[in-house]
Amino acid sequence: MKHYITTILAAIALTLIAAPTLAAPPMTKTIIPTQDAGYINTISTKDNQLFVLGFGASASYDWQGQIFIPTQNHDISQNTGIAKYITWGDYDNDGDEDAFVLNYGGTSYFYQNQNGNLVVANPQIFPTLRVVGSHAQFIDIDNNGFLDLYISTAYGNNILFTNQQGIFTRNTIHPLVSNQTKTIKTLFFDIDNNGTLDAFLLNNGEPHDVYLQLHNQFILQPNHIFSSGQQQSTDAAQIDIDTDGDLDLFITNYNQAPLIFEQNNGTYQLTTISAISNLEQPIRSAVIFDIDNDADSDIYLTTDQFTNNILLENTGNGSFSNRTNHALTLEKNITKLAIPTDMNGDGAIDILSPNGVQPSIELFTNQTPTNNWLDINLVGQYSNKSALGAQIEIMTGGTTQIFTIIQNQNPQHIGIGSNDTTNIIIHWPSGTIQQETITDINTFQTIIESEPPYVKEGP
């Protein structure tokens, strides 16, 4: 029997069915029904398309107004592996985002974007790969302007494919693949504020690993503060938790309280926040987004074991309020992941997540009265085209927000409150520092990397 996802009505379109909500939460839930999907393992959105991947079943849909239309324009719809993760990046710098699907234990697939269609890449571009992987991401590790692919593995050594002019080759000697770890996710960001990307390896049941990049070499830091503890960690995310212009680190643990490493001018300390430090639910993932566009980051935690998800609203100055009466938190469910996305283009971030019990996907549409906002789409010219690894500083009304462009987050959505002018500083992977002032708010803005100062003009 052919495994595939179709509508419950066996029609061409998927109709969004309104589900009842209690009281009047600022998000309303609608159901995207699926049939024969079984357990949905991961989902992703890209360019108004929804990709659904599970155990032996995959599908893709186009978003058209208020409905999802099934499409067969992508080989990804035929993926029959146990899909673990999907990541996006423009590996050949042609302006189209390509995709990699990590299948657990089976063959994983690299997809080229050919005029909007995702097609399995030739093995000469990306070799056949079978791995028990947990997470994958594009990142320009060697900063040559082409995206490499880094795969975190639950068993054995992590995997790195370096990209030379659009051809991937497995690198077995890089420091980031030299140690056997139980890595479930890797974050690349500037940990020590020296202008280069570093690596944080989130390990399960053993100390985490930190590699700082010094003189173009990744060097293990065994005594780094991030390495402390041997919790059953499940996810990690960057967040400027106190909106001071420094990136902090947020780590979730299963049935243990999350850890918050707060940064102040390059120095980290383990900090306690009352609304967070007493949480001991079976947390699976952390979603960082600005639910009300008020210029600070909120936290959405998904859980399993039929417990309520958790929404932590940022109330300013590093304080959070646990919103137990919100639509995202009302029902007990199994929710192992969620993705933030503005499906209807109204400037308010919505949430998509697979239902862990029934064959369906839940769309939570944000009804919160929106403050002002910007969607910043960065396009590299001397850096990689997807601008992965770039850092954005947003200065509005005396507040500074900071973001690192990582997988699946370009464009970057930014809430700016009631402000109508935004000053932006972009730190590109090439080393270019670019300043922009934006007065055309509540819009999608594309910013193209300016010429590095060390590039000479003319012959």
Coordinates of C-alpha atoms in Angstrom, one line a residue:
M1 CA 0.0 0.0 0.0
K2 CA 1.4 3.4 -0.9
H3 CA 1.8 5.6 2.1
Y4 CA 0.9 9.2 1.6
I5 CA -1.0 12.0 3.2
T6 CA -4.3 13.1 1.8
T7 CA -7.3 15.1 3.0
I8 CA -9.9 13.5 5.2
L9 CA -12.5 14.3 2.6
A10 CA -10.3 13.0 -0.2
A11 CA -10.7 16.3 -1.9
I12 CA -8.2 18.5 -3.6
A13 CA -8.1 21.1 -0.9
L14 CA -7.6 20.9 2.8
T15 CA -10.2 22.9 4.6
L16 CA -9.4 24.5 7.9
I17 CA -12.0 23.5 10.5
A18 CA -12.4 25.8 13.4
A19 CA -12.0 24.1 16.8
P20 CA -13.8 25.4 19.9
T21 CA -11.7 27.5 22.3
L22 CA -12.3 28.4 25.9
A23 CA -13.0 32.0 26.7
A24 CA -11.4 34.3 24.1
P25 CA -7.7 33.7 23.8
P26 CA -5.6 35.9 21.5
M27 CA -5.0 32.9 19.3
T28 CA -7.6 30.7 17.6
K29 CA -7.0 27.1 16.7
T30 CA -7.9 25.5 13.4
I31 CA -7.4 21.9 12.4
I32 CA -5.7 20.7 9.2
P33 CA -7.0 17.2 9.0
T34 CA -4.8 14.4 7.5
Q35 CA -5.5 10.8 6.8
D36 CA -3.1 7.8 6.6
A37 CA -0.4 10.0 8.0
G38 CA 0.2 8.0 11.1
Y39 CA 2.7 9.7 13.4
I40 CA 3.8 13.1 12.0
N41 CA 7.4 13.5 13.0
T42 CA 8.3 16.9 11.7
I43 CA 6.9 19.8 9.7
S44 CA 8.3 22.9 8.0
T45 CA 7.1 25.9 6.1
K46 CA 8.9 27.7 3.3
D47 CA 7.6 30.3 0.8
N48 CA 3.9 29.7 1.7
Q49 CA 4.3 26.0 1.5
L50 CA 3.8 23.3 4.2
F51 CA 6.0 20.2 4.3
V52 CA 4.8 17.3 6.4
L53 CA 7.1 14.3 7.1
G54 CA 6.5 11.3 9.3
F55 CA 7.1 7.6 9.6
G56 CA 7.0 6.5 5.9
A57 CA 4.6 9.3 4.9
S58 CA 5.4 12.7 3.5
A59 CA 3.5 15.4 1.6
S60 CA 3.6 19.1 0.6
Y61 CA 0.9 21.7 0.4
D62 CA 0.6 25.2 -1.0
W63 CA -1.1 27.8 1.2
Q64 CA -3.8 29.7 -0.7
G65 CA -5.7 32.2 1.4
Q66 CA -7.3 30.0 4.1
I67 CA -6.7 26.5 2.7
F68 CA -3.8 24.2 2.0
I69 CA -3.7 22.7 -1.5
P70 CA -1.8 19.4 -2.0
T71 CA 1.0 19.7 -4.5
Q72 CA 3.2 17.0 -6.1
N73 CA 5.9 19.5 -7.4
H74 CA 8.5 18.1 -5.0
D75 CA 10.3 14.8 -4.7
I76 CA 10.2 15.5 -1.0
S77 CA 6.5 14.3 -1.1
Q78 CA 7.8 10.8 -1.9
N79 CA 10.0 10.5 1.1
T80 CA 9.2 7.3 2.9
G81 CA 11.9 7.3 5.5
I82 CA 11.5 8.1 9.2
A83 CA 12.0 11.8 8.8
K84 CA 13.7 13.5 11.7
Y85 CA 14.4 17.0 10.5
I86 CA 14.3 19.2 7.4
T87 CA 16.6 22.2 7.0
W88 CA 16.9 24.9 4.3
G89 CA 19.7 26.7 2.7
D90 CA 20.9 28.0 -0.7
Y91 CA 23.9 25.7 -1.1
D92 CA 24.8 26.9 -4.7
N93 CA 24.0 30.6 -4.2
D94 CA 21.6 30.7 -7.1
G95 CA 18.9 32.5 -5.1
D96 CA 16.7 29.4 -4.5
E97 CA 16.5 27.7 -1.1
D98 CA 17.4 24.0 -1.2
A99 CA 16.5 21.4 1.4
F100 CA 18.0 18.5 3.3
V101 CA 15.8 15.8 4.9
L102 CA 17.4 13.8 7.7
N103 CA 15.9 10.4 7.9
Y104 CA 16.6 8.4 11.1
G105 CA 18.6 5.3 10.3
G106 CA 17.7 5.2 6.6
T107 CA 18.9 7.1 3.6
S108 CA 18.8 10.9 4.0
Y109 CA 18.1 13.1 1.0
F110 CA 19.5 16.3 -0.4
Y111 CA 17.0 18.2 -2.6
Q112 CA 17.9 20.8 -5.2
N113 CA 15.5 23.7 -5.8
Q114 CA 15.0 23.7 -9.6
N115 CA 12.6 26.5 -10.5
G116 CA 10.5 26.0 -7.4
N117 CA 10.5 22.2 -7.5
L118 CA 12.5 20.2 -5.0
V119 CA 14.4 17.4 -6.8
V120 CA 16.7 14.8 -5.3
A121 CA 20.2 15.9 -6.0
N122 CA 22.7 13.9 -8.1
P123 CA 25.1 11.8 -5.9
Q124 CA 28.0 13.7 -7.4
I125 CA 26.7 16.8 -5.6
F126 CA 25.8 15.1 -2.3
P127 CA 26.8 11.5 -1.6
T128 CA 24.4 8.8 -0.4
L129 CA 24.1 9.0 3.4
R130 CA 22.6 6.7 6.0
V131 CA 22.9 7.9 9.6
V132 CA 21.2 7.7 13.0
G133 CA 21.0 11.5 13.1
S134 CA 19.0 13.8 15.4
H135 CA 19.5 17.2 13.8
A136 CA 20.9 18.8 10.7
Q137 CA 21.6 22.4 9.6
F138 CA 23.3 24.4 6.9
I139 CA 26.1 26.7 8.1
D140 CA 29.2 28.2 6.5
I141 CA 31.7 26.7 8.8
D142 CA 34.8 27.6 6.8
N143 CA 33.4 31.0 5.7
N144 CA 34.1 30.5 2.0
G145 CA 30.7 31.8 1.0
F146 CA 29.2 28.3 0.4
L147 CA 26.9 26.6 2.9
D148 CA 28.2 23.4 4.5
L149 CA 26.0 20.8 6.2
Y150 CA 26.5 19.7 9.8
I151 CA 24.6 16.7 11.3
S152 CA 24.3 16.0 15.0
T153 CA 24.1 12.3 15.8
A154 CA 22.7 10.6 18.8
Y155 CA 25.4 7.9 18.6
G156 CA 29.0 8.2 17.5
N157 CA 30.7 11.1 15.8
N158 CA 28.8 14.1 14.4
I159 CA 29.1 14.5 10.6
L160 CA 30.3 17.5 8.5
F161 CA 30.0 17.9 4.7
T162 CA 32.0 20.8 3.4
N163 CA 30.8 22.6 0.3
Q164 CA 33.3 23.6 -2.3
Q165 CA 31.7 25.5 -5.2
G166 CA 28.4 23.5 -4.9
I167 CA 30.0 20.0 -4.3
F168 CA 29.8 18.4 -0.9
T169 CA 32.6 16.3 0.5
R170 CA 32.6 14.6 3.9
N171 CA 35.2 16.0 6.3
T172 CA 36.4 13.5 8.9
I173 CA 39.2 15.5 10.5
H174 CA 37.4 18.6 11.6
P175 CA 37.4 19.2 15.4
L176 CA 33.6 19.3 15.4
V177 CA 33.5 15.6 14.3
S178 CA 36.4 14.3 16.3
N179 CA 34.7 13.2 19.4
Q180 CA 31.9 10.7 20.0
T181 CA 29.0 12.4 21.6
K182 CA 25.2 12.0 22.1
T183 CA 24.5 15.3 20.4
I184 CA 20.8 16.1 19.8
K185 CA 21.3 19.6 18.5
T186 CA 24.1 22.1 17.6
L187 CA 23.8 25.9 17.8
F188 CA 26.2 28.1 15.9
F189 CA 26.5 31.6 17.3
D190 CA 29.1 34.0 18.5
I191 CA 29.5 32.8 22.1
D192 CA 32.5 34.9 23.1
N193 CA 31.6 38.1 21.1
N194 CA 34.8 38.1 19.0
G195 CA 33.0 38.3 15.7
T196 CA 33.2 34.7 14.6
L197 CA 30.8 31.8 14.9
D198 CA 31.3 29.3 17.7
A199 CA 29.5 26.0 18.3
F200 CA 27.4 24.7 21.2
L201 CA 26.7 21.0 21.2
L202 CA 23.6 20.0 23.2
N203 CA 24.3 16.5 24.4
N204 CA 21.8 14.2 26.1
G205 CA 22.8 12.8 29.5
E206 CA 26.3 14.0 29.4
P207 CA 28.1 17.4 29.6
H208 CA 27.5 19.7 26.7
D209 CA 30.4 20.7 24.4
V210 CA 31.6 24.2 23.6
Y211 CA 33.9 25.0 20.7
L212 CA 35.2 28.5 20.4
Q213 CA 36.6 29.6 17.0
L214 CA 40.0 31.1 17.4
H215 CA 42.3 31.9 14.5
N216 CA 40.0 29.9 12.1
Q217 CA 40.2 26.8 14.3
F218 CA 37.4 25.4 16.5
I219 CA 38.9 24.6 19.9
L220 CA 37.1 22.6 22.6
Q221 CA 36.5 24.4 25.9
P222 CA 36.1 21.6 28.5
N223 CA 35.5 24.0 31.5
H224 CA 33.1 26.4 29.8
I225 CA 30.0 27.2 32.0
F226 CA 27.7 25.8 29.3
S227 CA 29.3 22.3 29.8
S228 CA 28.0 21.9 33.3
G229 CA 25.5 19.3 34.3
Q230 CA 24.3 16.0 32.8
Q231 CA 20.6 16.6 32.4
Q232 CA 18.3 14.8 30.0
S233 CA 18.4 17.9 27.7
T234 CA 15.9 18.2 24.9
D235 CA 16.4 21.6 23.2
A236 CA 18.4 24.8 23.2
A237 CA 17.8 28.2 21.8
Q238 CA 19.3 31.7 21.7
I239 CA 17.3 34.5 23.3
D240 CA 18.0 37.9 24.5
I241 CA 16.1 37.2 27.7
D242 CA 16.5 40.6 29.3
T243 CA 16.6 42.7 26.1
D244 CA 20.0 44.2 26.9
G245 CA 21.6 43.5 23.5
D246 CA 23.4 40.4 24.6
L247 CA 22.5 36.9 23.4
D248 CA 21.7 34.5 26.2
L249 CA 21.3 30.7 26.1
F250 CA 18.1 28.8 27.0
I251 CA 18.3 25.0 27.5
T252 CA 15.2 22.7 28.1
N253 CA 15.4 19.5 30.1
Y254 CA 13.0 16.6 30.4
N255 CA 11.1 16.7 33.7
Q256 CA 13.7 19.1 35.0
A257 CA 13.8 22.9 35.1
P258 CA 15.2 24.7 32.1
L259 CA 18.6 26.3 32.4
I260 CA 19.2 30.0 31.6
F261 CA 22.7 31.3 30.9
E262 CA 22.5 35.1 30.9
Q263 CA 25.2 37.1 29.2
N264 CA 26.5 40.4 30.3
N265 CA 29.2 41.9 28.0
G266 CA 30.6 38.5 27.1
T267 CA 30.4 36.9 30.6
Y268 CA 27.8 34.2 31.3
Q269 CA 26.2 33.2 34.5
L270 CA 23.5 30.7 35.4
T271 CA 20.5 32.7 36.4
T272 CA 17.1 32.1 38.0
I273 CA 13.7 33.4 36.8
S274 CA 10.8 32.5 39.0
A275 CA 8.3 31.7 36.3
I276 CA 10.8 29.4 34.6
S277 CA 13.0 27.8 37.2
N278 CA 10.2 25.9 38.9
L279 CA 9.1 24.2 35.6
E280 CA 9.6 20.4 35.8
Q281 CA 7.3 19.2 33.0
P282 CA 8.4 16.8 30.2
I283 CA 9.5 19.6 27.9
R284 CA 10.5 18.7 24.3
S285 CA 11.2 21.9 22.5
A286 CA 11.5 25.7 22.9
V287 CA 10.1 28.2 20.4
I288 CA 11.4 31.8 20.7
F289 CA 9.1 34.4 19.2
D290 CA 7.5 37.8 19.9
I291 CA 3.8 36.9 20.3
D292 CA 2.6 40.5 20.6
N293 CA 5.3 42.4 18.7
D294 CA 6.2 44.4 21.8
A295 CA 10.0 44.3 21.1
D296 CA 10.9 41.4 23.4
S297 CA 11.1 37.7 23.0
D298 CA 8.5 35.3 24.5
I299 CA 9.0 31.6 25.0
Y300 CA 6.7 28.7 24.0
L301 CA 7.6 25.3 25.4
T302 CA 6.0 22.1 24.0
T303 CA 5.6 19.0 26.1
D304 CA 4.5 15.4 25.8
Q305 CA 3.0 12.8 28.1
F306 CA -0.4 14.5 27.8
T307 CA 0.6 17.6 29.7
N308 CA -0.2 21.2 28.9
N309 CA 2.2 23.2 26.8
I310 CA 3.7 26.4 28.4
L311 CA 3.6 30.0 27.2
L312 CA 6.0 32.4 29.0
E313 CA 5.2 36.0 28.1
N314 CA 8.0 38.4 28.5
T315 CA 6.9 41.2 30.8
G316 CA 10.1 43.2 30.5
N317 CA 13.4 43.4 32.5
G318 CA 14.0 39.7 32.3
S319 CA 10.7 38.7 33.9
F320 CA 8.1 36.3 32.5
S321 CA 4.4 35.5 33.1
N322 CA 3.1 31.9 32.7
R323 CA 0.0 32.3 30.4
T324 CA -2.0 29.3 31.5
N325 CA -5.2 30.6 30.0
H326 CA -3.9 30.9 26.5
A327 CA -5.1 28.9 23.5
L328 CA -1.6 27.4 23.1
T329 CA -1.7 26.0 26.6
L330 CA -5.4 24.9 27.2
E331 CA -5.3 21.3 26.1
K332 CA -3.3 18.3 27.3
N333 CA -1.6 16.8 24.4
I334 CA 1.7 15.3 23.0
T335 CA 3.4 18.2 21.2
K336 CA 7.0 17.5 20.4
L337 CA 7.6 20.5 18.2
A338 CA 6.1 23.7 17.0
I339 CA 7.2 26.2 14.4
P340 CA 6.5 30.0 14.3
T341 CA 5.3 31.4 11.0
D342 CA 3.1 34.2 9.7
M343 CA 0.8 32.2 7.6
N344 CA -1.7 34.9 6.7
G345 CA 0.9 37.7 6.3
D346 CA -0.7 40.1 8.8
G347 CA 2.5 40.7 10.7
A348 CA 1.6 38.6 13.8
I349 CA 3.4 35.3 14.3
D350 CA 1.2 32.1 14.2
I351 CA 2.1 28.7 15.4
L352 CA 2.0 25.4 13.5
S353 CA 2.4 22.0 15.3
P354 CA 1.5 18.4 14.6
N355 CA -1.0 16.8 16.9
G356 CA 0.8 13.9 18.6
V357 CA -2.4 11.9 19.1
Q358 CA -4.6 12.3 16.0
P359 CA -3.5 12.6 12.3
S360 CA -3.8 16.3 12.0
I361 CA -1.8 19.6 12.2
E362 CA -2.9 22.4 14.4
L363 CA -2.7 26.0 13.2
F364 CA -2.9 28.7 15.9
T365 CA -3.7 32.0 14.2
N366 CA -2.5 35.0 16.2
Q367 CA -5.3 37.4 16.9
T368 CA -3.3 39.7 19.2
P369 CA -3.6 43.4 18.3
T370 CA -0.3 43.9 16.6
N371 CA 2.3 46.5 17.4
N372 CA 4.6 47.5 14.7
W373 CA 6.9 44.9 13.1
L374 CA 9.4 44.2 10.4
D375 CA 10.4 41.1 8.4
I376 CA 14.1 41.3 7.6
N377 CA 15.3 39.2 4.7
L378 CA 19.1 39.2 4.4
V379 CA 20.8 38.3 1.1
G380 CA 24.5 37.6 1.2
Q381 CA 26.7 38.8 -1.6
Y382 CA 30.2 38.1 -0.2
S383 CA 28.8 35.9 2.6
N384 CA 26.6 32.8 1.8
K385 CA 23.5 33.8 -0.1
S386 CA 21.2 32.6 2.8
A387 CA 23.1 34.9 5.2
L388 CA 23.2 32.1 7.8
G389 CA 25.4 33.1 10.7
A390 CA 24.7 36.8 10.2
Q391 CA 23.9 38.8 13.4
I392 CA 21.3 41.6 13.5
E393 CA 21.1 44.3 16.1
I394 CA 17.8 46.2 16.2
M395 CA 17.6 49.5 18.0
T396 CA 14.2 51.0 18.6
G397 CA 13.0 53.4 21.2
G398 CA 16.0 52.9 23.5
T399 CA 15.8 49.1 23.3
T400 CA 18.3 46.9 21.5
Q401 CA 17.3 43.4 20.3
I402 CA 19.8 40.9 18.9
F403 CA 19.3 37.9 16.6
T404 CA 21.5 35.4 14.8
I405 CA 20.2 34.2 11.5
I406 CA 20.1 30.4 11.8
Q407 CA 18.4 27.6 9.9
N408 CA 14.9 28.2 8.7
Q409 CA 14.7 31.8 10.2
N410 CA 15.4 34.0 7.2
P411 CA 13.5 36.3 7.0
Q412 CA 13.7 37.2 10.6
H413 CA 10.5 38.5 12.1
I414 CA 11.0 41.4 14.6
G415 CA 8.5 43.2 16.7
I416 CA 9.2 46.9 17.3
G417 CA 6.4 47.9 19.6
S418 CA 4.9 51.4 18.9
N419 CA 8.1 52.7 17.3
D420 CA 8.1 53.9 13.7
T421 CA 11.8 54.1 13.0
T422 CA 14.3 51.3 13.3
N423 CA 18.1 51.4 13.2
I424 CA 19.8 48.2 12.2
I425 CA 23.4 47.0 12.4
I426 CA 24.2 43.7 10.5
H427 CA 27.3 41.8 11.2
W428 CA 27.8 39.6 8.1
P429 CA 29.8 36.4 8.1
S430 CA 32.3 38.0 5.7
G431 CA 33.2 40.6 8.3
T432 CA 31.2 43.4 6.8
I433 CA 29.3 45.6 9.3
Q434 CA 26.4 47.3 7.6
Q435 CA 24.1 50.0 9.1
E436 CA 20.6 50.7 7.9
T437 CA 17.7 52.9 9.0
I438 CA 14.2 51.7 8.2
T439 CA 11.2 54.0 8.4
D440 CA 8.8 51.9 6.2
I441 CA 7.5 49.8 9.0
N442 CA 5.1 46.8 8.9
T443 CA 6.7 45.6 5.7
F444 CA 8.9 42.9 4.3
Q445 CA 12.4 44.4 3.9
T446 CA 15.2 42.8 1.8
I447 CA 18.7 43.9 2.7
I448 CA 21.5 43.0 0.4
E449 CA 25.0 42.7 1.8
S450 CA 27.2 45.7 1.0
E451 CA 30.7 45.4 -0.2
P452 CA 33.3 44.5 2.4
P453 CA 35.7 47.3 3.2
Y454 CA 38.6 45.2 2.2
V455 CA 37.3 44.6 -1.4
K456 CA 38.9 47.1 -3.8
E457 CA 37.0 48.7 -6.6
G458 CA 38.2 48.8 -10.2
P459 CA 41.0 46.8 -11.9

